[in-house]
């Protein structure tokens, strides 16, 4: 396929069809199965469960399965917004492009910033976890506590996955498939081992109880429900990766949207079923392998691995490592394509809009995302690991911000077609609006919680470090947008004046 290959143009979703400029990406290389796999892999399901399940149990106890379902509701509603907007404008810029068409250039720019920001910050977390888990597999595991070794290893992992994405979408898909198989096979073995032990009569387990799904019992403490649902929001984040590769997917106006919705449903099934098994075997107690044991909150699977799998306990470490590496690669994908689209549309300097002529990938944007993630990770590691942890906690603010913006953009963009049919009313109007309102509330509730200096591991001027990190990073986007407003190469994006079209393909060196 030549370097001049273009992607499919925009379709019509019932509103005004959105023109999608050709970017030089490799069109039609991914099918529905690839799309679903990318959506599942980007959420890092094994790691997300391992790192979050104990925290949710600490807040919600036996009602954790219900909380996982409640946290899924706004995510599903926003998935419908992504699907509908993608049908009208299958542009790899996703939230950036759609918000711009709905609300104007400033909203678009800040939406793109939200996507990139969430990706860069979470890459620092993934790099650290990958570095720790690799060294847990080697020797006696003591090197996992060596800050320098872990940091260098994490940087190398980011660099490697950046290279994989740079070299081509097909190579990335092959690597992703291997990592996905490894984590799901390992998780499957872990789940089967738990089932076998439960069937054999686990002496300290607890029997399944329908009360765990009783809303009346859970909402006896509304604050706990809100807190747990906010935690659950993070573990579902990532399915939208399959929308960011829409221009490289078969039938870009329909397949990515279907992939997003399918992956969202598969995720909730995995999370709830695994949570039930782990709860029934380990219980929500505060002793031993109990999920309520504070010592286990950072990784409930690590605490259980030897009890459940015996000498094969290393399999769960492999599963978490594969999950983290898989998510590292698929996190770089949407951030790089988002800035590619911003470059093509003139919101960033033209260099960001260049596509490698041979690899047909966002060459420059991919490199920038990798370098930005490494710089942020190393800087935070040097300054304070506690501050790094708090900045990672602030990711919920970034996710809620750009998901809510997408929901509102869907309602506003399709406002003229909502009365045309019941389908339009629900999937383009009511459900995206409800999801956006829930996530807006989640944003402000999270911000209030993070303001408390006792919320995380650090405090700055008497305010929680997570709040300060989140506000500073979001505010940085406003500053950068103002800078771009006055740059000669990007001023036209904000003023509506025509600017020179950025090159879609980089000239060979």
PDB file of N, CA and C in Angstrom, residues 440-499:
ATOM      1  N   UNK A 440     -20.023  14.770  35.013  1.00  0.00           N
ATOM      2  CA  UNK A 440     -19.764  16.136  35.484  1.00  0.00           C
ATOM      3  C   UNK A 440     -19.849  16.190  37.001  1.00  0.00           C
ATOM      4  N   UNK A 441     -20.877  15.528  37.532  1.00  0.00           N
ATOM      5  CA  UNK A 441     -20.990  15.455  38.992  1.00  0.00           C
ATOM      6  C   UNK A 441     -19.792  14.719  39.583  1.00  0.00           C
ATOM      7  N   UNK A 442     -19.365  13.640  38.908  1.00  0.00           N
ATOM      8  CA  UNK A 442     -18.205  12.882  39.378  1.00  0.00           C
ATOM      9  C   UNK A 442     -16.955  13.752  39.391  1.00  0.00           C
ATOM     10  N   UNK A 443     -16.822  14.615  38.379  1.00  0.00           N
ATOM     11  CA  UNK A 443     -15.665  15.509  38.312  1.00  0.00           C
ATOM     12  C   UNK A 443     -15.603  16.406  39.555  1.00  0.00           C
ATOM     13  N   UNK A 444     -16.717  17.044  39.867  1.00  0.00           N
ATOM     14  CA  UNK A 444     -16.718  17.985  40.990  1.00  0.00           C
ATOM     15  C   UNK A 444     -16.640  17.267  42.339  1.00  0.00           C
ATOM     16  N   UNK A 445     -17.284  16.110  42.435  1.00  0.00           N
ATOM     17  CA  UNK A 445     -17.186  15.343  43.682  1.00  0.00           C
ATOM     18  C   UNK A 445     -15.752  14.877  43.904  1.00  0.00           C
ATOM     19  N   UNK A 446     -15.098  14.407  42.837  1.00  0.00           N
ATOM     20  CA  UNK A 446     -13.694  13.999  42.939  1.00  0.00           C
ATOM     21  C   UNK A 446     -12.823  15.174  43.353  1.00  0.00           C
ATOM     22  N   UNK A 447     -13.073  16.325  42.745  1.00  0.00           N
ATOM     23  CA  UNK A 447     -12.271  17.513  43.060  1.00  0.00           C
ATOM     24  C   UNK A 447     -12.409  17.888  44.534  1.00  0.00           C
ATOM     25  N   UNK A 448     -13.639  17.834  45.045  1.00  0.00           N
ATOM     26  CA  UNK A 448     -13.863  18.158  46.456  1.00  0.00           C
ATOM     27  C   UNK A 448     -13.139  17.174  47.359  1.00  0.00           C
ATOM     28  N   UNK A 449     -13.220  15.880  47.018  1.00  0.00           N
ATOM     29  CA  UNK A 449     -12.538  14.866  47.815  1.00  0.00           C
ATOM     30  C   UNK A 449     -11.023  15.064  47.780  1.00  0.00           C
ATOM     31  N   UNK A 450     -10.493  15.408  46.605  1.00  0.00           N
ATOM     32  CA  UNK A 450      -9.051  15.575  46.467  1.00  0.00           C
ATOM     33  C   UNK A 450      -8.544  16.832  47.165  1.00  0.00           C
ATOM     34  N   UNK A 451      -9.426  17.808  47.383  1.00  0.00           N
ATOM     35  CA  UNK A 451      -9.033  19.025  48.080  1.00  0.00           C
ATOM     36  C   UNK A 451      -8.570  18.716  49.501  1.00  0.00           C
ATOM     37  N   UNK A 452      -9.156  17.695  50.096  1.00  0.00           N
ATOM     38  CA  UNK A 452      -8.817  17.301  51.467  1.00  0.00           C
ATOM     39  C   UNK A 452      -7.346  16.882  51.526  1.00  0.00           C
ATOM     40  N   UNK A 453      -6.534  17.507  52.360  1.00  0.00           N
ATOM     41  CA  UNK A 453      -5.103  17.155  52.429  1.00  0.00           C
ATOM     42  C   UNK A 453      -4.868  15.713  52.860  1.00  0.00           C
ATOM     43  N   UNK A 454      -5.873  15.088  53.475  1.00  0.00           N
ATOM     44  CA  UNK A 454      -5.730  13.700  53.896  1.00  0.00           C
ATOM     45  C   UNK A 454      -6.095  12.720  52.784  1.00  0.00           C
ATOM     46  N   UNK A 455      -6.500  13.241  51.610  1.00  0.00           N
ATOM     47  CA  UNK A 455      -6.983  12.364  50.540  1.00  0.00           C
ATOM     48  C   UNK A 455      -5.893  11.421  50.031  1.00  0.00           C
ATOM     49  N   UNK A 456      -4.709  11.948  49.764  1.00  0.00           N
ATOM     50  CA  UNK A 456      -3.651  11.137  49.172  1.00  0.00           C
ATOM     51  C   UNK A 456      -2.409  11.092  50.025  1.00  0.00           C
ATOM     52  N   UNK A 457      -1.258  11.088  49.368  1.00  0.00           N
ATOM     53  CA  UNK A 457       0.017  10.945  50.068  1.00  0.00           C
ATOM     54  C   UNK A 457       0.750  12.267  50.268  1.00  0.00           C
ATOM     55  N   UNK A 458       0.266  13.338  49.618  1.00  0.00           N
ATOM     56  CA  UNK A 458       0.958  14.623  49.732  1.00  0.00           C
ATOM     57  C   UNK A 458      -0.052  15.747  49.934  1.00  0.00           C
ATOM     58  N   UNK A 459       0.434  16.874  50.403  1.00  0.00           N
ATOM     59  CA  UNK A 459      -0.368  18.088  50.474  1.00  0.00           C
ATOM     60  C   UNK A 459       0.512  19.274  50.120  1.00  0.00           C
ATOM     61  N   UNK A 460      -0.087  20.238  49.427  1.00  0.00           N
ATOM     62  CA  UNK A 460       0.638  21.421  48.978  1.00  0.00           C
ATOM     63  C   UNK A 460      -0.141  22.641  49.433  1.00  0.00           C
ATOM     64  N   UNK A 461       0.476  23.463  50.271  1.00  0.00           N
ATOM     65  CA  UNK A 461      -0.181  24.645  50.834  1.00  0.00           C
ATOM     66  C   UNK A 461      -1.498  24.276  51.514  1.00  0.00           C
ATOM     67  N   UNK A 462      -1.488  23.134  52.205  1.00  0.00           N
ATOM     68  CA  UNK A 462      -2.662  22.707  52.946  1.00  0.00           C
ATOM     69  C   UNK A 462      -3.764  22.092  52.107  1.00  0.00           C
ATOM     70  N   UNK A 463      -3.494  21.844  50.832  1.00  0.00           N
ATOM     71  CA  UNK A 463      -4.478  21.254  49.920  1.00  0.00           C
ATOM     72  C   UNK A 463      -3.931  19.922  49.427  1.00  0.00           C
ATOM     73  N   UNK A 464      -4.821  18.959  49.191  1.00  0.00           N
ATOM     74  CA  UNK A 464      -4.397  17.650  48.735  1.00  0.00           C
ATOM     75  C   UNK A 464      -3.571  17.720  47.461  1.00  0.00           C
ATOM     76  N   UNK A 465      -2.483  16.958  47.418  1.00  0.00           N
ATOM     77  CA  UNK A 465      -1.603  16.964  46.252  1.00  0.00           C
ATOM     78  C   UNK A 465      -2.295  16.508  44.984  1.00  0.00           C
ATOM     79  N   UNK A 466      -3.273  15.578  45.104  1.00  0.00           N
ATOM     80  CA  UNK A 466      -4.001  15.100  43.930  1.00  0.00           C
ATOM     81  C   UNK A 466      -4.790  16.237  43.293  1.00  0.00           C
ATOM     82  N   UNK A 467      -5.420  17.082  44.137  1.00  0.00           N
ATOM     83  CA  UNK A 467      -6.189  18.213  43.614  1.00  0.00           C
ATOM     84  C   UNK A 467      -5.266  19.198  42.905  1.00  0.00           C
ATOM     85  N   UNK A 468      -4.164  19.544  43.554  1.00  0.00           N
ATOM     86  CA  UNK A 468      -3.231  20.509  42.967  1.00  0.00           C
ATOM     87  C   UNK A 468      -2.680  19.980  41.649  1.00  0.00           C
ATOM     88  N   UNK A 469      -2.292  18.695  41.628  1.00  0.00           N
ATOM     89  CA  UNK A 469      -1.755  18.104  40.403  1.00  0.00           C
ATOM     90  C   UNK A 469      -2.782  18.167  39.280  1.00  0.00           C
ATOM     91  N   UNK A 470      -4.029  17.791  39.608  1.00  0.00           N
ATOM     92  CA  UNK A 470      -5.070  17.790  38.592  1.00  0.00           C
ATOM     93  C   UNK A 470      -5.355  19.173  38.055  1.00  0.00           C
ATOM     94  N   UNK A 471      -5.485  20.153  38.951  1.00  0.00           N
ATOM     95  CA  UNK A 471      -5.797  21.523  38.538  1.00  0.00           C
ATOM     96  C   UNK A 471      -4.650  22.118  37.737  1.00  0.00           C
ATOM     97  N   UNK A 472      -3.424  21.908  38.192  1.00  0.00           N
ATOM     98  CA  UNK A 472      -2.262  22.470  37.491  1.00  0.00           C
ATOM     99  C   UNK A 472      -2.153  21.895  36.083  1.00  0.00           C
ATOM    100  N   UNK A 473      -2.334  20.582  35.955  1.00  0.00           N
ATOM    101  CA  UNK A 473      -2.204  19.953  34.643  1.00  0.00           C
ATOM    102  C   UNK A 473      -3.336  20.368  33.703  1.00  0.00           C
ATOM    103  N   UNK A 474      -4.553  20.474  34.225  1.00  0.00           N
ATOM    104  CA  UNK A 474      -5.659  20.950  33.389  1.00  0.00           C
ATOM    105  C   UNK A 474      -5.443  22.405  32.989  1.00  0.00           C
ATOM    106  N   UNK A 475      -4.970  23.228  33.929  1.00  0.00           N
ATOM    107  CA  UNK A 475      -4.711  24.636  33.640  1.00  0.00           C
ATOM    108  C   UNK A 475      -3.603  24.799  32.608  1.00  0.00           C
ATOM    109  N   UNK A 476      -2.650  23.876  32.612  1.00  0.00           N
ATOM    110  CA  UNK A 476      -1.589  23.912  31.614  1.00  0.00           C
ATOM    111  C   UNK A 476      -2.167  23.824  30.209  1.00  0.00           C
ATOM    112  N   UNK A 477      -3.252  23.052  30.054  1.00  0.00           N
ATOM    113  CA  UNK A 477      -3.913  22.957  28.756  1.00  0.00           C
ATOM    114  C   UNK A 477      -4.469  24.297  28.305  1.00  0.00           C
ATOM    115  N   UNK A 478      -5.023  25.067  29.236  1.00  0.00           N
ATOM    116  CA  UNK A 478      -5.543  26.395  28.906  1.00  0.00           C
ATOM    117  C   UNK A 478      -4.400  27.300  28.447  1.00  0.00           C
ATOM    118  N   UNK A 479      -3.273  27.230  29.169  1.00  0.00           N
ATOM    119  CA  UNK A 479      -2.109  28.042  28.807  1.00  0.00           C
ATOM    120  C   UNK A 479      -1.610  27.678  27.413  1.00  0.00           C
ATOM    121  N   UNK A 480      -1.504  26.389  27.136  1.00  0.00           N
ATOM    122  CA  UNK A 480      -1.028  25.951  25.820  1.00  0.00           C
ATOM    123  C   UNK A 480      -1.990  26.351  24.711  1.00  0.00           C
ATOM    124  N   UNK A 481      -3.300  26.294  25.025  1.00  0.00           N
ATOM    125  CA  UNK A 481      -4.291  26.714  24.032  1.00  0.00           C
ATOM    126  C   UNK A 481      -4.132  28.201  23.713  1.00  0.00           C
ATOM    127  N   UNK A 482      -3.887  29.019  24.734  1.00  0.00           N
ATOM    128  CA  UNK A 482      -3.679  30.459  24.518  1.00  0.00           C
ATOM    129  C   UNK A 482      -2.430  30.690  23.671  1.00  0.00           C
ATOM    130  N   UNK A 483      -1.378  29.930  23.961  1.00  0.00           N
ATOM    131  CA  UNK A 483      -0.146  30.049  23.165  1.00  0.00           C
ATOM    132  C   UNK A 483      -0.432  29.716  21.703  1.00  0.00           C
ATOM    133  N   UNK A 484      -1.169  28.620  21.476  1.00  0.00           N
ATOM    134  CA  UNK A 484      -1.488  28.220  20.102  1.00  0.00           C
ATOM    135  C   UNK A 484      -2.384  29.246  19.414  1.00  0.00           C
ATOM    136  N   UNK A 485      -3.200  29.935  20.210  1.00  0.00           N
ATOM    137  CA  UNK A 485      -4.079  30.964  19.629  1.00  0.00           C
ATOM    138  C   UNK A 485      -3.267  32.063  18.945  1.00  0.00           C
ATOM    139  N   UNK A 486      -2.062  32.316  19.424  1.00  0.00           N
ATOM    140  CA  UNK A 486      -1.274  33.413  18.878  1.00  0.00           C
ATOM    141  C   UNK A 486      -0.090  32.944  18.026  1.00  0.00           C
ATOM    142  N   UNK A 487       0.139  31.638  17.951  1.00  0.00           N
ATOM    143  CA  UNK A 487       1.193  31.144  17.063  1.00  0.00           C
ATOM    144  C   UNK A 487       0.760  31.296  15.607  1.00  0.00           C
ATOM    145  N   UNK A 488       1.636  31.737  14.733  1.00  0.00           N
ATOM    146  CA  UNK A 488       1.245  31.908  13.322  1.00  0.00           C
ATOM    147  C   UNK A 488       0.719  30.622  12.691  1.00  0.00           C
ATOM    148  N   UNK A 489       1.296  29.477  13.074  1.00  0.00           N
ATOM    149  CA  UNK A 489       0.919  28.214  12.434  1.00  0.00           C
ATOM    150  C   UNK A 489      -0.413  27.665  12.919  1.00  0.00           C
ATOM    151  N   UNK A 490      -0.896  28.114  14.071  1.00  0.00           N
ATOM    152  CA  UNK A 490      -2.138  27.569  14.634  1.00  0.00           C
ATOM    153  C   UNK A 490      -3.209  28.634  14.874  1.00  0.00           C
ATOM    154  N   UNK A 491      -2.888  29.893  14.609  1.00  0.00           N
ATOM    155  CA  UNK A 491      -3.837  30.971  14.868  1.00  0.00           C
ATOM    156  C   UNK A 491      -5.114  30.794  14.051  1.00  0.00           C
ATOM    157  N   UNK A 492      -4.972  30.315  12.832  1.00  0.00           N
ATOM    158  CA  UNK A 492      -6.127  30.154  11.958  1.00  0.00           C
ATOM    159  C   UNK A 492      -7.164  29.187  12.496  1.00  0.00           C
ATOM    160  N   UNK A 493      -6.726  28.202  13.273  1.00  0.00           N
ATOM    161  CA  UNK A 493      -7.667  27.241  13.851  1.00  0.00           C
ATOM    162  C   UNK A 493      -8.650  27.954  14.780  1.00  0.00           C
ATOM    163  N   UNK A 494      -8.185  28.918  15.542  1.00  0.00           N
ATOM    164  CA  UNK A 494      -9.031  29.621  16.510  1.00  0.00           C
ATOM    165  C   UNK A 494      -9.829  30.749  15.869  1.00  0.00           C
ATOM    166  N   UNK A 495      -9.278  31.378  14.835  1.00  0.00           N
ATOM    167  CA  UNK A 495      -9.950  32.526  14.224  1.00  0.00           C
ATOM    168  C   UNK A 495     -10.844  32.142  13.058  1.00  0.00           C
ATOM    169  N   UNK A 496     -10.686  30.918  12.559  1.00  0.00           N
ATOM    170  CA  UNK A 496     -11.495  30.486  11.423  1.00  0.00           C
ATOM    171  C   UNK A 496     -10.930  30.912  10.091  1.00  0.00           C
ATOM    172  N   UNK A 497      -9.753  31.536  10.103  1.00  0.00           N
ATOM    173  CA  UNK A 497      -9.119  31.946   8.860  1.00  0.00           C
ATOM    174  C   UNK A 497      -8.383  30.769   8.251  1.00  0.00           C
ATOM    175  N   UNK A 498      -8.442  30.591   6.949  1.00  0.00           N
ATOM    176  CA  UNK A 498      -7.759  29.459   6.317  1.00  0.00           C
ATOM    177  C   UNK A 498      -6.258  29.518   6.547  1.00  0.00           C
ATOM    178  N   UNK A 499      -5.708  28.358   6.843  1.00  0.00           N
ATOM    179  CA  UNK A 499      -4.264  28.260   7.044  1.00  0.00           C
ATOM    180  C   UNK A 499      -3.707  27.251   6.060  1.00  0.00           C
TER     181      UNK A 499
END
